[in-house]
mmCIF file of C-alpha atoms in Angstrom:
data_model
loop_
_atom_site.group_PDB
_atom_site.id
_atom_site.type_symbol
_atom_site.label_atom_id
_atom_site.label_comp_id
_atom_site.label_asym_id
_atom_site.label_seq_id
_atom_site.Cartn_x
_atom_site.Cartn_y
_atom_site.Cartn_z
ATOM 1 C CA MET A 57 0.238 0.200 -0.316
ATOM 2 C CA PHE A 58 1.508 2.683 -1.669
ATOM 3 C CA ILE A 59 1.568 6.457 -0.988
ATOM 4 C CA ARG A 60 -2.255 7.761 -1.853
ATOM 5 C CA HIS A 61 -2.841 4.607 -2.788
ATOM 6 C CA ALA A 62 -6.433 3.366 -3.890
ATOM 7 C CA ARG A 63 -8.325 0.889 -1.764
ATOM 8 C CA ALA A 64 -11.836 0.544 -2.578
ATOM 9 C CA ALA A 65 -16.084 -0.639 -3.121
ATOM 10 C CA LEU A 66 -19.078 0.210 -2.841
ATOM 11 C CA PRO A 67 -21.124 -0.275 0.061
ATOM 12 C CA GLY A 68 -24.513 -0.074 -0.732
ATOM 13 C CA LEU A 69 -24.288 -3.856 -2.520
ATOM 14 C CA ALA A 70 -23.288 -5.171 1.360
ATOM 15 C CA VAL A 71 -26.879 -4.501 2.987
ATOM 16 C CA ALA A 72 -28.857 -7.590 1.603
ATOM 17 C CA LEU A 73 -26.449 -9.681 1.010
ATOM 18 C CA ILE A 74 -25.165 -10.598 4.265
ATOM 19 C CA PRO A 75 -24.353 -14.370 4.841
ATOM 20 C CA PHE A 76 -25.128 -16.138 8.263
ATOM 21 C CA SER A 77 -22.406 -18.758 7.191
ATOM 22 C CA VAL A 78 -18.945 -20.297 7.237
ATOM 23 C CA SER A 79 -16.614 -18.191 6.065
ATOM 24 C CA THR A 80 -13.087 -18.496 4.461
ATOM 25 C CA ALA A 81 -9.713 -16.333 5.519
ATOM 26 C CA HIS A 82 -8.194 -14.502 2.841
ATOM 27 C CA GLU A 83 -8.340 -14.349 -0.400
ATOM 28 C CA ILE A 84 -8.356 -17.865 -1.465
ATOM 29 C CA VAL A 85 -10.158 -19.023 -5.155
ATOM 30 C CA GLY A 86 -10.171 -22.437 -5.996
ATOM 31 C CA ASN A 87 -7.051 -23.308 -5.742
ATOM 32 C CA ARG A 88 -5.479 -19.963 -5.748
ATOM 33 C CA PHE A 89 -4.534 -17.918 -2.828
ATOM 34 C CA PHE A 90 -3.686 -14.150 -4.037
ATOM 35 C CA PRO A 91 -1.511 -12.110 -1.893
ATOM 36 C CA ALA A 92 -1.885 -8.611 -0.790
ATOM 37 C CA THR A 93 0.620 -6.470 -3.006
ATOM 38 C CA LEU A 94 2.587 -2.986 -2.350
ATOM 39 C CA GLY A 95 2.057 -1.805 -5.464
ATOM 40 C CA ILE A 96 -2.152 -1.662 -6.186
ATOM 41 C CA ASP A 97 -4.836 -3.264 -4.233
ATOM 42 C CA ASP A 98 -5.300 -7.257 -4.235
ATOM 43 C CA PRO A 99 -8.401 -8.133 -5.707
ATOM 44 C CA GLY A 100 -9.404 -9.939 -2.354
ATOM 45 C CA VAL A 101 -11.978 -8.718 0.598
ATOM 46 C CA ASN A 102 -9.862 -9.560 3.966
ATOM 47 C CA ASP A 103 -9.824 -8.695 7.872
ATOM 48 C CA GLU A 104 -6.096 -7.262 7.822
ATOM 49 C CA LEU A 105 -3.192 -5.440 9.396
ATOM 50 C CA SER A 106 0.038 -3.375 6.495
ATOM 51 C CA LEU A 107 1.899 -2.014 9.168
ATOM 52 C CA PRO A 108 4.030 -0.579 8.733
ATOM 53 C CA THR A 109 4.477 0.026 5.283
ATOM 54 C CA VAL A 110 7.774 2.416 4.190
ATOM 55 C CA SER A 111 9.081 3.367 2.029
ATOM 56 C CA SER A 112 11.758 5.582 0.185
ATOM 57 C CA PHE A 113 11.820 7.045 -3.067
ATOM 58 C CA HIS A 114 13.047 10.630 -4.702
ATOM 59 C CA THR A 115 10.360 12.507 -6.298
ATOM 60 C CA GLY A 116 9.636 13.665 -9.863
ATOM 61 C CA ASP A 117 10.582 17.624 -8.175
ATOM 62 C CA ASP A 118 12.952 19.926 -10.049
ATOM 63 C CA PRO A 119 14.272 20.010 -8.331
ATOM 64 C CA SER A 120 13.732 16.612 -6.548
ATOM 65 C CA PHE A 121 13.343 15.897 -3.175
ATOM 66 C CA ARG A 122 14.305 12.770 -0.846
ATOM 67 C CA GLN A 123 11.018 11.201 0.514
ATOM 68 C CA ARG A 124 10.333 8.403 3.053
ATOM 69 C CA ASP A 125 6.763 7.326 4.028
ATOM 70 C CA PHE A 126 5.958 5.191 7.203
ATOM 71 C CA SER A 127 1.704 4.313 6.394
ATOM 72 C CA GLY A 128 -0.285 1.625 8.092
ATOM 73 C CA GLU A 129 -3.791 0.686 6.713
ATOM 74 C CA PHE A 130 -6.402 -1.413 9.105
ATOM 75 C CA SER A 131 -9.516 -3.669 6.597
ATOM 76 C CA LYS A 132 -12.405 -5.146 8.364
ATOM 77 C CA ARG A 133 -14.879 -6.846 6.772
ATOM 78 C CA ILE A 134 -18.475 -6.021 7.264
ATOM 79 C CA THR A 135 -19.529 -9.101 5.617
ATOM 80 C CA GLU A 136 -17.984 -12.133 4.196
ATOM 81 C CA ALA A 137 -17.930 -10.189 0.364
ATOM 82 C CA PHE A 138 -17.876 -6.374 2.336
ATOM 83 C CA ALA A 139 -14.803 -4.298 3.593
ATOM 84 C CA ILE A 140 -14.104 -0.918 4.665
ATOM 85 C CA SER A 141 -10.771 0.417 5.455
ATOM 86 C CA ILE A 142 -8.756 3.080 6.770
ATOM 87 C CA GLY A 143 -4.956 3.742 6.717
ATOM 88 C CA SER A 144 -3.175 6.980 6.401
ATOM 89 C CA THR A 145 0.851 8.012 5.489
ATOM 90 C CA TYR A 146 3.594 10.017 7.694
ATOM 91 C CA SER A 147 5.780 11.637 5.018
ATOM 92 C CA PHE A 148 8.794 13.551 5.688
ATOM 93 C CA LEU A 149 9.969 16.054 2.495
ATOM 94 C CA HIS A 150 14.137 15.920 2.768
ATOM 95 C CA PRO A 151 15.305 18.986 0.084
ATOM 96 C CA PRO A 152 17.691 18.166 -2.008
ATOM 97 C CA GLY A 153 21.389 19.323 -0.588
ATOM 98 C CA GLY A 154 19.810 20.619 2.619
ATOM 99 C CA PRO A 155 21.310 19.343 5.927
ATOM 100 C CA THR A 156 20.022 16.402 7.886
ATOM 101 C CA GLY A 157 16.807 17.390 9.879
ATOM 102 C CA THR A 158 15.002 19.532 7.903
ATOM 103 C CA GLY A 159 12.347 19.254 5.555
ATOM 104 C CA ALA A 160 8.610 18.951 5.807
ATOM 105 C CA HIS A 161 6.817 16.520 7.775
ATOM 106 C CA GLY A 162 3.388 15.579 8.509
ATOM 107 C CA PHE A 163 0.295 12.833 7.954
ATOM 108 C CA GLN A 164 -1.065 12.900 4.635
ATOM 109 C CA ASN A 165 -5.616 12.631 3.717
ATOM 110 C CA VAL A 166 -7.001 9.711 5.503
ATOM 111 C CA ASP A 167 -8.445 7.538 2.807
ATOM 112 C CA THR A 168 -11.283 5.432 3.926
ATOM 113 C CA THR A 169 -11.916 2.440 1.117
ATOM 114 C CA PHE A 170 -15.022 0.644 0.699
ATOM 115 C CA LYS A 171 -14.977 -2.904 -1.311
ATOM 116 C CA TYR A 172 -16.922 -5.408 -2.808
ATOM 117 C CA ARG A 173 -16.651 -9.042 -3.951
ATOM 118 C CA VAL A 174 -19.097 -9.583 -6.829
ATOM 119 C CA PHE A 175 -17.408 -12.458 -8.590
ATOM 120 C CA LYS A 176 -15.815 -15.577 -8.201
ATOM 121 C CA ASP A 177 -14.991 -18.742 -9.908
ATOM 122 C CA ALA A 178 -13.391 -21.593 -8.870
ATOM 123 C CA GLU A 179 -12.653 -23.562 -11.791
ATOM 124 C CA HIS A 180 -10.644 -20.637 -13.150
ATOM 125 C CA GLU A 181 -9.313 -18.808 -10.425
ATOM 126 C CA PHE A 182 -10.937 -15.131 -11.772
ATOM 127 C CA VAL A 183 -11.881 -12.897 -9.098
ATOM 128 C CA MET A 184 -13.310 -9.410 -9.661
ATOM 129 C CA SER A 185 -14.388 -6.501 -7.304
ATOM 130 C CA VAL A 186 -15.296 -2.917 -7.619
ATOM 131 C CA GLY A 187 -15.302 -0.031 -4.955
ATOM 132 C CA LEU A 188 -15.125 3.311 -3.508
ATOM 133 C CA SER A 189 -11.977 5.155 -1.780
ATOM 134 C CA VAL A 190 -11.836 8.461 -0.194
ATOM 135 C CA GLU A 191 -9.702 10.927 0.258
ATOM 136 C CA TRP A 192 -10.747 12.485 3.154
ATOM 137 C CA GLY A 193 -9.178 16.448 2.191
ATOM 138 C CA GLY A 194 -8.140 18.483 5.185
ATOM 139 C CA THR A 195 -6.978 15.665 7.688
ATOM 140 C CA GLY A 196 -2.980 15.454 5.979
ATOM 141 C CA ALA A 197 -0.282 18.429 6.523
ATOM 142 C CA ASP A 198 -0.095 21.475 3.774
ATOM 143 C CA SER A 199 3.148 21.068 4.121
ATOM 144 C CA VAL A 200 3.875 17.834 2.629
ATOM 145 C CA GLY A 201 0.985 18.288 -0.276
ATOM 146 C CA ALA A 202 -2.376 17.015 1.312
ATOM 147 C CA ASP A 203 -4.803 18.557 -1.050
ATOM 148 C CA PRO A 204 -7.712 20.777 0.628
ATOM 149 C CA PHE A 205 -10.003 19.251 -1.037
ATOM 150 C CA ASN A 206 -11.670 14.963 -0.927
ATOM 151 C CA THR A 207 -11.016 12.843 -4.002
ATOM 152 C CA TYR A 208 -13.204 9.893 -4.717
ATOM 153 C CA THR A 209 -11.966 7.112 -6.760
ATOM 154 C CA PRO A 210 -14.187 4.994 -7.718
ATOM 155 C CA THR A 211 -12.191 1.772 -8.653
ATOM 156 C CA VAL A 212 -12.723 -2.296 -10.197
ATOM 157 C CA TYR A 213 -9.926 -5.204 -9.043
ATOM 158 C CA PHE A 214 -9.268 -8.143 -10.682
ATOM 159 C CA GLY A 215 -7.305 -11.053 -10.637
ATOM 160 C CA LYS A 216 -6.273 -14.047 -12.767
ATOM 161 C CA GLY A 217 -5.051 -17.627 -11.851
ATOM 162 C CA PHE A 218 -3.372 -19.581 -14.767
ATOM 163 C CA GLY A 219 -4.462 -23.192 -12.989
ATOM 164 C CA ASP A 220 -6.498 -23.935 -15.770
ATOM 165 C CA LEU A 221 -3.922 -24.431 -18.075
ATOM 166 C CA PRO A 222 -2.894 -27.865 -19.826
ATOM 167 C CA ASP A 223 -0.676 -30.193 -18.831
ATOM 168 C CA THR A 224 2.195 -29.254 -21.047
ATOM 169 C CA LEU A 225 1.797 -25.826 -20.096
ATOM 170 C CA SER A 226 1.537 -27.012 -16.247
ATOM 171 C CA TRP A 227 4.799 -25.232 -15.370
ATOM 172 C CA LEU A 228 2.967 -21.763 -16.305
ATOM 173 C CA ARG A 229 -0.332 -22.942 -13.679
ATOM 174 C CA PRO A 230 1.765 -20.656 -10.827
ATOM 175 C CA VAL A 231 1.629 -18.144 -12.445
ATOM 176 C CA ALA A 232 -1.095 -15.613 -11.662
ATOM 177 C CA VAL A 233 -2.141 -11.329 -12.766
ATOM 178 C CA THR A 234 -3.983 -9.428 -10.799
ATOM 179 C CA GLY A 235 -4.966 -5.539 -11.604
ATOM 180 C CA GLN A 236 -6.923 -2.298 -10.881
ATOM 181 C CA VAL A 237 -8.589 1.018 -13.128
ATOM 182 C CA GLY A 238 -9.286 3.609 -10.973
ATOM 183 C CA TYR A 239 -10.362 6.788 -11.950
ATOM 184 C CA ALA A 240 -10.128 9.963 -9.317
ATOM 185 C CA ILE A 241 -12.158 12.700 -9.860
ATOM 186 C CA PRO A 242 -11.119 15.418 -7.048
ATOM 187 C CA GLY A 243 -13.755 17.403 -5.444
ATOM 188 C CA ARG A 244 -12.397 20.714 -6.266
ATOM 189 C CA ARG A 245 -11.706 21.784 -9.885
ATOM 190 C CA SER A 246 -9.456 24.092 -9.513
ATOM 191 C CA THR A 247 -7.542 26.690 -6.633
ATOM 192 C CA THR A 248 -6.846 30.026 -7.374
ATOM 193 C CA THR A 249 -3.920 31.972 -5.217
ATOM 194 C CA PHE A 250 -3.652 35.795 -4.502
ATOM 195 C CA GLY A 251 -0.370 37.284 -4.253
ATOM 196 C CA VAL A 252 1.653 41.020 -5.013
ATOM 197 C CA ASP A 253 4.394 41.078 -7.462
ATOM 198 C CA PRO A 254 7.484 42.571 -5.819
ATOM 199 C CA ASP A 255 8.336 44.777 -8.799
ATOM 200 C CA SER A 256 4.928 46.422 -9.846
ATOM 201 C CA GLY A 257 3.397 46.426 -6.546
ATOM 202 C CA GLU A 258 0.448 45.403 -8.440
ATOM 203 C CA MET A 259 -2.142 41.720 -7.404
ATOM 204 C CA THR A 260 -1.343 38.672 -9.211
ATOM 205 C CA SER A 261 -3.411 34.920 -9.266
ATOM 206 C CA ASP A 262 -2.518 31.798 -9.850
ATOM 207 C CA THR A 263 -5.004 28.991 -10.942
ATOM 208 C CA GLN A 264 -4.061 25.682 -10.830
ATOM 209 C CA PHE A 265 -6.237 22.740 -12.421
ATOM 210 C CA HIS A 266 -7.210 19.646 -10.502
ATOM 211 C CA PRO A 267 -7.400 17.366 -13.427
ATOM 212 C CA ASN A 268 -8.726 13.655 -13.067
ATOM 213 C CA VAL A 269 -6.684 10.718 -12.874
ATOM 214 C CA LEU A 270 -6.286 7.653 -14.668
ATOM 215 C CA ASN A 271 -5.400 5.524 -11.731
ATOM 216 C CA TRP A 272 -4.326 1.678 -13.271
ATOM 217 C CA GLY A 273 -1.346 -1.791 -12.671
ATOM 218 C CA ALA A 274 -0.921 -4.163 -12.794
ATOM 219 C CA THR A 275 0.821 -7.321 -11.319
ATOM 220 C CA ILE A 276 2.526 -11.004 -12.236
ATOM 221 C CA GLN A 277 3.416 -13.301 -9.873
ATOM 222 C CA TYR A 278 4.728 -17.426 -9.390
ATOM 223 C CA SER A 279 3.803 -18.974 -6.896
ATOM 224 C CA MET A 280 6.465 -21.159 -5.137
ATOM 225 C CA PRO A 281 3.494 -22.228 -2.576
ATOM 226 C CA TYR A 282 1.026 -22.664 -5.913
ATOM 227 C CA LEU A 283 3.861 -24.855 -7.861
ATOM 228 C CA LYS A 284 4.837 -27.372 -4.598
ATOM 229 C CA SER A 285 1.365 -28.238 -3.813
ATOM 230 C CA ALA A 286 -0.262 -28.018 -7.282
ATOM 231 C CA VAL A 287 2.146 -28.841 -10.090
ATOM 232 C CA VAL A 288 5.917 -30.513 -8.317
ATOM 233 C CA ASP A 289 6.998 -30.553 -5.221
ATOM 234 C CA LEU A 290 10.972 -29.760 -6.443
ATOM 235 C CA GLY A 291 11.979 -30.511 -2.813
ATOM 236 C CA LEU A 292 13.803 -27.066 -2.777
ATOM 237 C CA PRO A 293 13.825 -25.497 1.031
ATOM 238 C CA ASP A 294 11.235 -24.676 3.068
ATOM 239 C CA PHE A 295 12.001 -21.025 2.661
ATOM 240 C CA VAL A 296 11.798 -20.494 -0.847
ATOM 241 C CA ASN A 297 8.512 -22.974 -1.555
ATOM 242 C CA ARG A 298 7.102 -19.541 0.956
ATOM 243 C CA MET A 299 7.930 -17.076 -1.928
ATOM 244 C CA ILE A 300 5.749 -15.122 -4.786
ATOM 245 C CA PRO A 301 7.979 -13.160 -6.920
ATOM 246 C CA LEU A 302 6.796 -10.274 -8.701
ATOM 247 C CA VAL A 303 6.736 -7.401 -10.599
ATOM 248 C CA GLU A 304 4.239 -4.797 -10.105
ATOM 249 C CA ALA A 305 3.315 -1.427 -11.934
ATOM 250 C CA THR A 306 1.739 1.287 -10.109
ATOM 251 C CA LEU A 307 0.619 4.004 -12.847
ATOM 252 C CA GLN A 308 -1.137 7.831 -13.483
ATOM 253 C CA THR A 309 -2.204 9.040 -16.300
ATOM 254 C CA PRO A 310 -4.111 12.645 -16.024
ATOM 255 C CA ILE A 311 -6.619 13.125 -18.677
ATOM 256 C CA ALA A 312 -9.096 16.069 -18.205
ATOM 257 C CA ASN A 313 -9.210 19.078 -16.348
ATOM 258 C CA THR A 314 -5.635 19.117 -17.905
ATOM 259 C CA LEU A 315 -5.060 22.745 -18.441
ATOM 260 C CA THR A 316 -2.211 23.428 -15.669
ATOM 261 C CA SER A 317 -1.047 19.494 -15.187
ATOM 262 C CA GLY A 318 -0.414 18.024 -18.520
ATOM 263 C CA THR A 319 -1.459 14.380 -19.626
ATOM 264 C CA MET A 320 1.577 12.472 -19.295
ATOM 265 C CA THR A 321 1.551 8.859 -17.188
ATOM 266 C CA THR A 322 3.903 8.947 -14.450
ATOM 267 C CA GLY A 323 4.523 5.815 -12.319
ATOM 268 C CA THR A 324 6.392 2.893 -11.101
ATOM 269 C CA ILE A 325 7.378 -0.452 -12.088
ATOM 270 C CA ASN A 326 8.400 -3.158 -9.072
ATOM 271 C CA PRO A 327 10.722 -5.965 -9.414
ATOM 272 C CA GLY A 328 10.103 -7.451 -5.659
ATOM 273 C CA VAL A 329 9.041 -10.837 -3.448
ATOM 274 C CA LEU A 330 6.320 -11.723 -0.507
ATOM 275 C CA TRP A 331 7.773 -14.606 1.325
ATOM 276 C CA VAL A 332 4.273 -16.089 2.858
ATOM 277 C CA GLY A 333 4.275 -17.147 6.322
ATOM 278 C CA ASN A 334 1.182 -18.886 8.939
ATOM 279 C CA THR A 335 -0.873 -15.513 9.648
ATOM 280 C CA TYR A 336 1.711 -12.720 8.458
ATOM 281 C CA GLN A 337 3.734 -11.850 4.888
ATOM 282 C CA LEU A 338 6.654 -10.007 4.069
ATOM 283 C CA GLY A 339 7.254 -8.228 1.395
ATOM 284 C CA VAL A 340 10.459 -5.835 -0.490
ATOM 285 C CA GLU A 341 9.997 -4.609 -3.606
ATOM 286 C CA ALA A 342 12.316 -1.882 -5.697
ATOM 287 C CA LEU A 343 10.851 1.212 -6.623
ATOM 288 C CA ILE A 344 11.920 1.717 -10.842
ATOM 289 C CA PRO A 345 10.555 5.493 -11.806
ATOM 290 C CA ILE A 346 9.536 4.975 -15.295
ATOM 291 C CA ASN A 347 10.144 8.472 -17.225
ATOM 292 C CA ARG A 348 11.774 11.275 -15.115
ATOM 293 C CA GLN A 349 8.983 13.362 -13.705
ATOM 294 C CA SER A 350 8.552 10.048 -12.124
ATOM 295 C CA GLY A 351 11.643 10.681 -10.597
ATOM 296 C CA THR A 352 14.958 9.838 -9.539
ATOM 297 C CA ARG A 353 16.525 7.932 -8.481
ATOM 298 C CA VAL A 354 15.510 3.988 -7.818
ATOM 299 C CA GLY A 355 13.805 3.691 -4.914
ATOM 300 C CA VAL A 356 12.168 0.980 -2.094
ATOM 301 C CA ILE A 357 8.961 -0.614 -0.525
ATOM 302 C CA GLY A 358 8.969 -2.988 2.410
ATOM 303 C CA GLN A 359 6.313 -4.059 4.733
ATOM 304 C CA LEU A 360 4.533 -6.444 7.263
ATOM 305 C CA HIS A 361 1.439 -7.578 6.266
ATOM 306 C CA LEU A 362 -1.099 -9.525 9.346
ATOM 307 C CA TYR A 363 -3.603 -11.465 7.998
ATOM 308 C CA LEU A 364 -6.268 -11.360 11.105
ATOM 309 C CA ASP A 365 -8.846 -13.576 9.672
ATOM 310 C CA ASP A 366 -6.239 -16.415 10.319
ATOM 311 C CA ILE A 367 -4.704 -15.350 14.028
ATOM 312 C CA ASP A 368 -8.239 -14.580 15.501
ATOM 313 C CA PRO A 369 -10.941 -15.838 12.875
ATOM 314 C CA ARG A 370 -13.619 -16.214 15.948
ATOM 315 C CA GLY A 371 -12.652 -12.270 16.835
ATOM 316 C CA ILE A 372 -11.220 -9.308 15.405
ATOM 317 C CA GLY A 373 -11.080 -11.929 11.940
ATOM 318 C CA ARG A 374 -14.759 -12.430 11.879
ATOM 319 C CA PRO A 375 -17.272 -10.366 9.936
ATOM 320 C CA LEU A 376 -19.119 -8.584 11.742
ATOM 321 C CA PHE A 377 -22.146 -10.441 10.359
ATOM 322 C CA GLY A 378 -21.439 -14.022 9.877
ATOM 323 C CA GLY A 379 -20.387 -16.748 11.316
ATOM 324 C CA PRO A 380 -16.354 -17.061 12.197
ATOM 325 C CA VAL A 381 -14.259 -17.890 9.176
ATOM 326 C CA GLN A 382 -12.015 -20.862 8.513
ATOM 327 C CA PRO A 383 -8.583 -20.504 9.238
ATOM 328 C CA ALA A 384 -7.237 -21.270 4.945
ATOM 329 C CA SER A 385 -3.389 -20.921 4.587
ATOM 330 C CA PRO A 386 -2.073 -20.752 1.306
ATOM 331 C CA PHE A 387 -0.358 -24.077 2.015
ATOM 332 C CA ALA A 388 -2.865 -25.554 3.116
ATOM 333 C CA ARG A 389 -5.493 -24.965 -0.622
ATOM 334 C CA ASN A 390 -3.078 -24.059 -3.123
#
């Protein structure tokens, strides 16, 4: 979960869909376990806690600032298919050439997210969710760039495993792809600031337009737990069998109200690896800017992610409306 990462859903759909049967922890579709990813949101609906997520990178500003982020996010299922999450990020911005300890710091805006799983196909290892993310303007600090207005991002998430491939392509069965497409709509079209020209003494104004932005991204993963349990056991060490190497892409494209922003796509390509335990996972990825406007150096992001539905399936990991979850380790199902 990266800075201003949009995890989302549609809250109104859940009211008439409250199941009172036993549910399953994590997003496991057939034999496929979809892990939480660091750059984009996974398609699952779960009880989970990401704390901390830590990143360090250089911004695309001119001159470029070094930014360090520390964030956390808590997700809670209301029903088996509907969850609400809340998270925020604390940012440190260091100017180029400045002494240690200088620069701005403070919280980014709080994000509240609503997410509903609309489709799940166990045979073809496919899942899709829809969502709505709300970034609450004015809850963060101006000094780190937090907007004073709300931003609303309806989003579609999907995941597809390739376990249904024929035997001749069995080595590709551990592969999975996930993705998301969101449309960020600022609550304010523009902001105008006024000042005084120091030479002429005349009043000046500057208008900044806030664009609508397409937030899109995808991952490609190779699940070693799936390889061992559903394809072939190569006799590798347990540490290796718990790994999921992956590459993520997180991209943003302004597409409306772009008079002052332009329409250039920015983002990063993030190669990395996840290590999956029984009740938690660890992840680390590089952050490779796709162009100068996306950043000036390769950064890094790491995360500790806790599976609350496995840690406490009858307590905090249980949906508010529904039965207790059945722990569903990826190693038992994959």
